[in-house]
Amino acid sequence: MNKPKMTTEKGVPSNSRVLMLLGQLERLNREAMLADAEIGRQITAKILHLIQTQEKTRKEIMSKGSSGMEVILATLENTQDLQTILNILYILNELLTVGGGRRVGVFVSKGGTGILLQLVLSGSKESPPSEELMLQLHSLLAKVGPKDRKFGVKARLNGALNVTVNLLKQNLQNHKLLLPCLQVLRVYSSNSVNAVSLGKNGVLELMFKIIGPYSKKNTSLLKVSLDTLGALLKSKTNARRAVDRAHVPVLLYIYQDWHRNDTRHRHMLIRKGVLGCLKNITNIKLGRKAFIDADGMRILYNTSTECLPVRTLDPLINTSSLIMRKCFPKNRLPLPTIKSVFHHQLPHVPAGGPVAQLYNQPLGVDDVVDESDDNDDVETENDTENEEEDKDHHAMNDDIETDINKLRPKETHSRPFEELKIYERFFLELSEDFQRFNFDNPKSGVTATAAAPKSQRLIIVPTAQALPPKYPTAAPLQEECHLAKGVQPHPEASPLAPAPTPAPVHTLDTINITKDHDGCCDHSQVRPQPGLEQELVQGMERVALEGTGPQGGAGGGGGVNRHYRQPPLLAGGVAARQGGGAEETLAEEWAEEEGGEGAVLEVPDTALLLPLHDPDLYVEMVKSTRSVPQYSEVAYPDYFGHVAPTFREHILERVYGVQRTKIFQDIERLIHPNDILDKVVYDLDIQSCPVIDDGESLKFNSQFESGNLRKAIQVRKFEYDLVLNSDINSNHYHQWFYFEVSGMRVGAPYRFNIINCEKSNSQFNYGMQVLMYSVQEAISGRPRWVRTGTDICYYKNHFSRSSIAAGGQKGKSYYTMTFSMTFNHKDDVCYFAYHYPYTYSTLKMHLQKLEALRTPQIYMRQDVLCETLGGNSCPLLTITAMPESTSNDQICQFRNRPLVFLSARVHPGETNASWVMKGTLEFLMGSSPLAHSLREAYIFKIVPMLNPDGVVNGNHRCSLSGEDLNRQWQSPSPELHPTIYHTKSLLQYLAAIQRAPLVFCDYHGHSRKKNVFMYGCSLKETVWQTNISATSCELHEDLGYRTLPKILSQTAPAFSMASCSFVVERSKEATARVVVWREIGVQRSYTMESTLCGCDQGKYKGLQIGTRELEEMGAQFCVALLRLKRLTSPLELRNHAHLLDVESDLIETRCKVTSSSPSTYVLEDEEHSFMEEVDYSAESGDEPDIDPDTADPHDNRLSESNNHRDSLT
């Protein structure tokens, strides 16, 4: 070691006594006079005395610029005198005990660890070793070891590891020396190679000799022993050794004993240490089996339940919960196969595609096989201390595109123009001369593609589920199944009467509704009548219900027979449900008092509240909608419409401990299996009769457009497990749900568990609620979806699938979304949905109503872009302003307007995208001056629903091809992805004629972030997030892509610029946003993401988002486009300046972008972790789940939400 020269820091007096002593010590080192041991002892003793008595002395030695530590270490390394060594060790102990990690860091950086380890080795050669020396050395090593990242390696290579082990074995009864040795051993064991070596040397057995049942003595020693044992058991080899030697029952006994005797909870850390050992053992399959065999589930469940009232014991409950979740036996879902119930034959199946892989899988691949540790991991001698740091360092940038050539827009067109000329017919406005157009009757000049022919199949309307559950719903199962064939029970039938005579089923085209003189419906007349709208509204204004009050519990069987006047099909009659036969009442309250008079209910006319909604027109639209299951039923909310509530719906505040409580209820299933009913009450796999009704359980249904619920299992009296259906032609993507529930009891605490969710986290953990539509509420004048549910949480469950079925992902587990619900009305029919439903038939209805509202000033054309795989048409809209005349100037201005291309709903489960699109369309078709100016500024080409088939069939992510259409834009197939192929072709045609859109925006929904925000594309911002080097000329880029998001952040209250990102990732290269930017050359190419939950900033902070806010967002997007037009051509709208007073400030389009700009890869779950600090989601060693959804690939970095900043000045 180099001989240090004593220096002093500026400000420290040179005549300081300790510095003088250190100078003497330095001269002794330099002059090699340490052979005179007495001088060294005296100097070190004086220094020790000064340090013990004067705080300033410590500061002088450890101050920056002082070489005091170097002098002390040099003396320690060179001296052979035991007392001098001890004095220096005392000095170091005093110096490092206070001052925090900085002093220890200085000590390590000066090579102090190696000197101490060398002293351990040399001291062990003495016979016998000095106990005081070993005590002081290990005390110091316990302090510095955790701060030295190479500590374990140094100790092993030096040989000090074995010295400590031998010292431990020889001093099991010497608690004074045992404690620091255990502390050092704990640090040694953090290195995996050391842990294996120590296990082979019998240290595991030594630990079990030290730990034991409850005792008030030596608790510190016991705590350190348990920590050391826990560190050793992180090694799978040691965990197997512990299982082989039957240590699992011993640990459980020790935990029980401490739990029983530690009544004042003074030794929680010891109890937690035992649980830590169990947690590490149960990371392996053998450990989990040993835990189950030792009755560990019952022991931890009972002890945890007793701990629940004491909040300070939460760490014990949380760790116990994690252990029990891991050890809960993995099960496959209660399904014959996880493939979708429905199958659609594709025109051809690509050999390497997902559908081919799916249907080429052998039988039984769904079965769960726990292979988490079947292949023994041989811990190598390679040191792995730096692996995690390196992994974290590279994980940040591993998905960002680093090829600059791929980040530049292509300059050549990939398809010949002759191929694209067929798309000219979709751009008539670019060549229209309006010479044959009658400006007195402008509508005659704008044509639309003819509607698809009507289907003649029977359509069942939801208002026809009329009879209350306590009337003739107790029909035998066979009779219910017959109802699927169109047989209706007679309304007067008794529950015990023989099967009624079949009544004819009237289609909607043959039903006529009239009103008698008493204001009640008269259904005696049935005659063909094509126009039902007006009569339907009249017929639903008043529905008279006559009967006596019920006797007995609400929703139960039996009671006094009640007599009802049977209304017609559309206003409350009985209808046959395909595969069902359940009849429900739509009345709000059947007479409450015994013998009460009949109630007369006022049914609201929603046409006044919803100008774009027409129930009769909706049914007509349903007739031409084609679904794979051939749905014949209409869900009541879609038929009757949704009026946005006027009250605010706040983000639900999470109740502390709710997730833990739910998990404990799940664990009870394993501990008390006899309490579980396990009764299937709804099963789409039995397509002949999915509804299984015994009169005691809830009734479920999802056989209507966009419906998704595959199976319902009654677990307890008021608890149901629900299984969602996979997307058609796939075996995953479970998230969207939409189903009907009836037969409920008022005031009962129902719990619903959707058990096959796939994402690793959800906004349901951060205040989002499910949506419910009550038919009773609708009839009472409140037809609306409302946020509902309590005790909502989302966590990993014990269901999983094999790695083959999971596409090679090991240990793919499912997640449970659970919520509790209390119903307020008996005889109600309620619908639950993931988000506000918006069906394909709703879109068709809205488009037809919008076209009817068109004024002479609006140019609107609706074309059929293509037909989907399922036979549904994909509409394409063109909207702009009519020219004022046929003059050349007007026609030229009309044709040369810049284009804006909008699309939405490529992912069926993102229904909020359709509501935003609805807001955009309504604004564009509106009569306001702003709307007129916008139409004069642009030509809008809009594909409002890119995936009609997925929407119709209740998919969450895919089309009927079983693929995510937003990953097919690079090479779409005209046969498998027709909507994407033809939409891209439209854009390619525009690029070929030099009319590429000014703006392209694809509307989406985001399941794990709040607010509304945009993803764009930027060469600079992508490069700046990587380590690649590029010249300034390579990074030349117009920064106008930030203008539109910036405008939105100023005008739209739900929009957040801080959440926007303009980074291009490899995983998004085939999305619309990136392909349109790169191949079509549209600089302003965006994905606009709308939250499914709510907002955490701005005007709507703390509120859940609703259809009103979503439609407002669509309208605000239009206003932003008008501002963008002003900014890109400031003179263009001079004549309309008075309309833009609210947008007087100009936005800088040239802005300074910093490297701290937000990017998609940094955040998916932008929430802080919840109060319950429990890792419910994973077993130790699990790989993070790869999220198949919209989200960014690194969605688990919750802590990086603060990186989002608006870098636009």
GROMACS .gro file of N, CA and C in nm, residues 645-719:
model
  225
  645PRO      N    1  -7.573   1.081  -1.724
  645PRO     CA    2  -7.621   1.139  -1.599
  645PRO      C    3  -7.565   1.280  -1.580
  646THR      N    4  -7.642   1.361  -1.508
  646THR     CA    5  -7.599   1.499  -1.484
  646THR      C    6  -7.510   1.510  -1.362
  647PHE      N    7  -7.510   1.409  -1.277
  647PHE     CA    8  -7.428   1.415  -1.156
  647PHE      C    9  -7.287   1.366  -1.186
  648ARG      N   10  -7.194   1.406  -1.100
  648ARG     CA   11  -7.054   1.368  -1.118
  648ARG      C   12  -7.029   1.230  -1.059
  649GLU      N   13  -6.946   1.154  -1.124
  649GLU     CA   14  -6.911   1.021  -1.074
  649GLU      C   15  -6.762   1.023  -1.039
  650HIS      N   16  -6.733   1.028  -0.912
  650HIS     CA   17  -6.596   1.043  -0.865
  650HIS      C   18  -6.520   0.912  -0.876
  651ILE      N   19  -6.390   0.925  -0.895
  651ILE     CA   20  -6.304   0.807  -0.891
  651ILE      C   21  -6.316   0.745  -0.752
  652LEU      N   22  -6.338   0.617  -0.748
  652LEU     CA   23  -6.366   0.548  -0.622
  652LEU      C   24  -6.241   0.546  -0.535
  653GLU      N   25  -6.257   0.588  -0.412
  653GLU     CA   26  -6.144   0.584  -0.318
  653GLU      C   27  -6.126   0.441  -0.269
  654ARG      N   28  -6.004   0.396  -0.278
  654ARG     CA   29  -5.977   0.256  -0.242
  654ARG      C   30  -5.981   0.237  -0.092
  655VAL      N   31  -6.058   0.139  -0.049
  655VAL     CA   32  -6.068   0.107   0.093
  655VAL      C   33  -5.948   0.022   0.132
  656TYR      N   34  -5.883   0.062   0.242
  656TYR     CA   35  -5.763  -0.012   0.283
  656TYR      C   36  -5.799  -0.156   0.317
  657GLY      N   37  -5.719  -0.250   0.266
  657GLY     CA   38  -5.736  -0.390   0.301
  657GLY      C   39  -5.838  -0.465   0.218
  658VAL      N   40  -5.903  -0.397   0.121
  658VAL     CA   41  -6.008  -0.465   0.048
  658VAL      C   42  -5.954  -0.580  -0.036
  659GLN      N   43  -5.840  -0.560  -0.097
  659GLN     CA   44  -5.783  -0.666  -0.181
  659GLN      C   45  -5.745  -0.786  -0.096
  660ARG      N   46  -5.687  -0.760   0.019
  660ARG     CA   47  -5.648  -0.868   0.108
  660ARG      C   48  -5.770  -0.947   0.154
  661THR      N   49  -5.878  -0.877   0.185
  661THR     CA   50  -6.001  -0.944   0.228
  661THR      C   51  -6.054  -1.035   0.119
  662LYS      N   52  -6.054  -0.987  -0.004
  662LYS     CA   53  -6.103  -1.068  -0.115
  662LYS      C   54  -6.016  -1.193  -0.134
  663ILE      N   55  -5.886  -1.174  -0.121
  663ILE     CA   56  -5.796  -1.287  -0.140
  663ILE      C   57  -5.817  -1.391  -0.030
  664PHE      N   58  -5.838  -1.345   0.092
  664PHE     CA   59  -5.863  -1.439   0.201
  664PHE      C   60  -5.991  -1.517   0.177
  665GLN      N   61  -6.091  -1.452   0.120
  665GLN     CA   62  -6.213  -1.524   0.087
  665GLN      C   63  -6.187  -1.631  -0.019
  666ASP      N   64  -6.097  -1.601  -0.112
  666ASP     CA   65  -6.060  -1.703  -0.211
  666ASP      C   66  -5.987  -1.820  -0.145
  667ILE      N   67  -5.900  -1.789  -0.051
  667ILE     CA   68  -5.824  -1.895   0.016
  667ILE      C   69  -5.917  -1.986   0.097
  668GLU      N   70  -6.024  -1.929   0.149
  668GLU     CA   71  -6.121  -2.010   0.223
  668GLU      C   72  -6.176  -2.124   0.139
  669ARG      N   73  -6.179  -2.106   0.008
  669ARG     CA   74  -6.230  -2.212  -0.079
  669ARG      C   75  -6.148  -2.339  -0.065
  670LEU      N   76  -6.016  -2.322  -0.049
  670LEU     CA   77  -5.929  -2.439  -0.036
  670LEU      C   78  -5.937  -2.497   0.104
  671ILE      N   79  -5.952  -2.411   0.202
  671ILE     CA   80  -5.952  -2.457   0.342
  671ILE      C   81  -6.087  -2.518   0.379
  672HIS      N   82  -6.194  -2.462   0.326
  672HIS     CA   83  -6.329  -2.513   0.357
  672HIS      C   84  -6.401  -2.546   0.227
  673PRO      N   85  -6.358  -2.651   0.157
  673PRO     CA   86  -6.417  -2.682   0.025
  673PRO      C   87  -6.565  -2.719   0.033
  674ASN      N   88  -6.611  -2.768   0.147
  674ASN     CA   89  -6.751  -2.809   0.157
  674ASN      C   90  -6.847  -2.690   0.156
  675ASP      N   91  -6.792  -2.568   0.179
  675ASP     CA   92  -6.877  -2.450   0.179
  675ASP      C   93  -6.902  -2.396   0.038
  676ILE      N   94  -6.835  -2.454  -0.062
  676ILE     CA   95  -6.842  -2.403  -0.198
  676ILE      C   96  -6.949  -2.478  -0.278
  677LEU      N   97  -7.040  -2.402  -0.340
  677LEU     CA   98  -7.148  -2.463  -0.418
  677LEU      C   99  -7.098  -2.516  -0.552
  678ASP      N  100  -7.017  -2.437  -0.622
  678ASP     CA  101  -6.960  -2.476  -0.752
  678ASP      C  102  -7.072  -2.519  -0.848
  679LYS      N  103  -7.172  -2.434  -0.862
  679LYS     CA  104  -7.288  -2.466  -0.946
  679LYS      C  105  -7.287  -2.379  -1.070
  680VAL      N  106  -7.285  -2.443  -1.187
  680VAL     CA  107  -7.286  -2.370  -1.313
  680VAL      C  108  -7.428  -2.320  -1.340
  681VAL      N  109  -7.442  -2.188  -1.360
  681VAL     CA  110  -7.574  -2.130  -1.385
  681VAL      C  111  -7.585  -2.070  -1.525
  682TYR      N  112  -7.473  -2.061  -1.596
  682TYR     CA  113  -7.475  -2.011  -1.733
  682TYR      C  114  -7.353  -2.066  -1.804
  683ASP      N  115  -7.374  -2.123  -1.922
  683ASP     CA  116  -7.262  -2.188  -1.990
  683ASP      C  117  -7.285  -2.184  -2.140
  684LEU      N  118  -7.212  -2.101  -2.210
  684LEU     CA  119  -7.225  -2.091  -2.355
  684LEU      C  120  -7.172  -2.215  -2.426
  685ASP      N  121  -7.090  -2.295  -2.357
  685ASP     CA  122  -7.042  -2.418  -2.420
  685ASP      C  123  -7.156  -2.518  -2.440
  686ILE      N  124  -7.265  -2.500  -2.367
  686ILE     CA  125  -7.386  -2.579  -2.391
  686ILE      C  126  -7.478  -2.489  -2.473
  687GLN      N  127  -7.453  -2.478  -2.601
  687GLN     CA  128  -7.520  -2.377  -2.682
  687GLN      C  129  -7.668  -2.405  -2.698
  688SER      N  130  -7.709  -2.531  -2.679
  688SER     CA  131  -7.852  -2.561  -2.693
  688SER      C  132  -7.932  -2.501  -2.579
  689CYS      N  133  -7.869  -2.486  -2.462
  689CYS     CA  134  -7.941  -2.432  -2.346
  689CYS      C  135  -7.844  -2.376  -2.245
  690PRO      N  136  -7.789  -2.255  -2.271
  690PRO     CA  137  -7.685  -2.203  -2.181
  690PRO      C  138  -7.737  -2.157  -2.045
  691VAL      N  139  -7.864  -2.116  -2.037
  691VAL     CA  140  -7.916  -2.066  -1.910
  691VAL      C  141  -7.970  -2.183  -1.829
  692ILE      N  142  -7.913  -2.202  -1.712
  692ILE     CA  143  -7.954  -2.311  -1.623
  692ILE      C  144  -8.021  -2.247  -1.503
  693ASP      N  145  -8.153  -2.253  -1.498
  693ASP     CA  146  -8.228  -2.178  -1.398
  693ASP      C  147  -8.298  -2.273  -1.303
  694ASP      N  148  -8.269  -2.261  -1.174
  694ASP     CA  149  -8.339  -2.340  -1.074
  694ASP      C  150  -8.423  -2.252  -0.982
  695GLY      N  151  -8.432  -2.122  -1.015
  695GLY     CA  152  -8.512  -2.032  -0.934
  695GLY      C  153  -8.443  -1.977  -0.813
  696GLU      N  154  -8.324  -2.029  -0.780
  696GLU     CA  155  -8.254  -1.986  -0.659
  696GLU      C  156  -8.134  -1.899  -0.689
  697SER      N  157  -8.086  -1.905  -0.810
  697SER     CA  158  -7.962  -1.835  -0.846
  697SER      C  159  -7.991  -1.719  -0.939
  698LEU      N  160  -7.892  -1.632  -0.954
  698LEU     CA  161  -7.901  -1.527  -1.054
  698LEU      C  162  -7.906  -1.589  -1.193
  699LYS      N  163  -7.968  -1.519  -1.285
  699LYS     CA  164  -7.971  -1.562  -1.424
  699LYS      C  165  -7.886  -1.468  -1.507
  700PHE      N  166  -7.808  -1.523  -1.596
  700PHE     CA  167  -7.714  -1.446  -1.677
  700PHE      C  168  -7.747  -1.464  -1.824
  701ASN      N  169  -7.705  -1.368  -1.903
  701ASN     CA  170  -7.721  -1.376  -2.047
  701ASN      C  171  -7.622  -1.283  -2.114
  702SER      N  172  -7.567  -1.327  -2.226
  702SER     CA  173  -7.477  -1.239  -2.303
  702SER      C  174  -7.498  -1.261  -2.453
  703GLN      N  175  -7.613  -1.319  -2.489
  703GLN     CA  176  -7.636  -1.353  -2.629
  703GLN      C  177  -7.703  -1.238  -2.702
  704PHE      N  178  -7.627  -1.131  -2.714
  704PHE     CA  179  -7.673  -1.016  -2.789
  704PHE      C  180  -7.549  -0.945  -2.844
  705GLU      N  181  -7.570  -0.851  -2.932
  705GLU     CA  182  -7.458  -0.786  -3.000
  705GLU      C  183  -7.361  -0.724  -2.899
  706SER      N  184  -7.234  -0.752  -2.918
  706SER     CA  185  -7.122  -0.705  -2.834
  706SER      C  186  -7.119  -0.773  -2.697
  707GLY      N  187  -7.210  -0.866  -2.671
  707GLY     CA  188  -7.210  -0.933  -2.542
  707GLY      C  189  -7.089  -1.023  -2.525
  708ASN      N  190  -7.041  -1.032  -2.402
  708ASN     CA  191  -6.932  -1.126  -2.373
  708ASN      C  192  -6.943  -1.175  -2.230
  709LEU      N  193  -6.986  -1.296  -2.214
  709LEU     CA  194  -6.978  -1.373  -2.090
  709LEU      C  195  -6.994  -1.518  -2.131
  710ARG      N  196  -6.897  -1.598  -2.097
  710ARG     CA  197  -6.899  -1.738  -2.141
  710ARG      C  198  -6.961  -1.831  -2.039
  711LYS      N  199  -6.930  -1.806  -1.913
  711LYS     CA  200  -6.974  -1.901  -1.811
  711LYS      C  201  -6.991  -1.828  -1.679
  712ALA      N  202  -7.092  -1.870  -1.602
  712ALA     CA  203  -7.113  -1.817  -1.468
  712ALA      C  204  -7.129  -1.934  -1.373
  713ILE      N  205  -7.052  -1.930  -1.264
  713ILE     CA  206  -7.052  -2.038  -1.166
  713ILE      C  207  -7.086  -1.978  -1.030
  714GLN      N  208  -7.189  -2.030  -0.968
  714GLN     CA  209  -7.224  -1.985  -0.833
  714GLN      C  210  -7.130  -2.054  -0.734
  715VAL      N  211  -7.053  -1.973  -0.664
  715VAL     CA  212  -6.952  -2.024  -0.571
  715VAL      C  213  -7.010  -2.033  -0.430
  716ARG      N  214  -7.070  -1.925  -0.387
  716ARG     CA  215  -7.141  -1.920  -0.260
  716ARG      C  216  -7.280  -1.864  -0.288
  717LYS      N  217  -7.360  -1.849  -0.186
  717LYS     CA  218  -7.498  -1.807  -0.206
  717LYS      C  219  -7.507  -1.678  -0.285
  718PHE      N  220  -7.418  -1.583  -0.256
  718PHE     CA  221  -7.424  -1.454  -0.324
  718PHE      C  222  -7.293  -1.422  -0.396
  719GLU      N  223  -7.218  -1.523  -0.435
  719GLU     CA  224  -7.090  -1.500  -0.503
  719GLU      C  225  -7.084  -1.584  -0.629
   0.00000   0.00000   0.00000
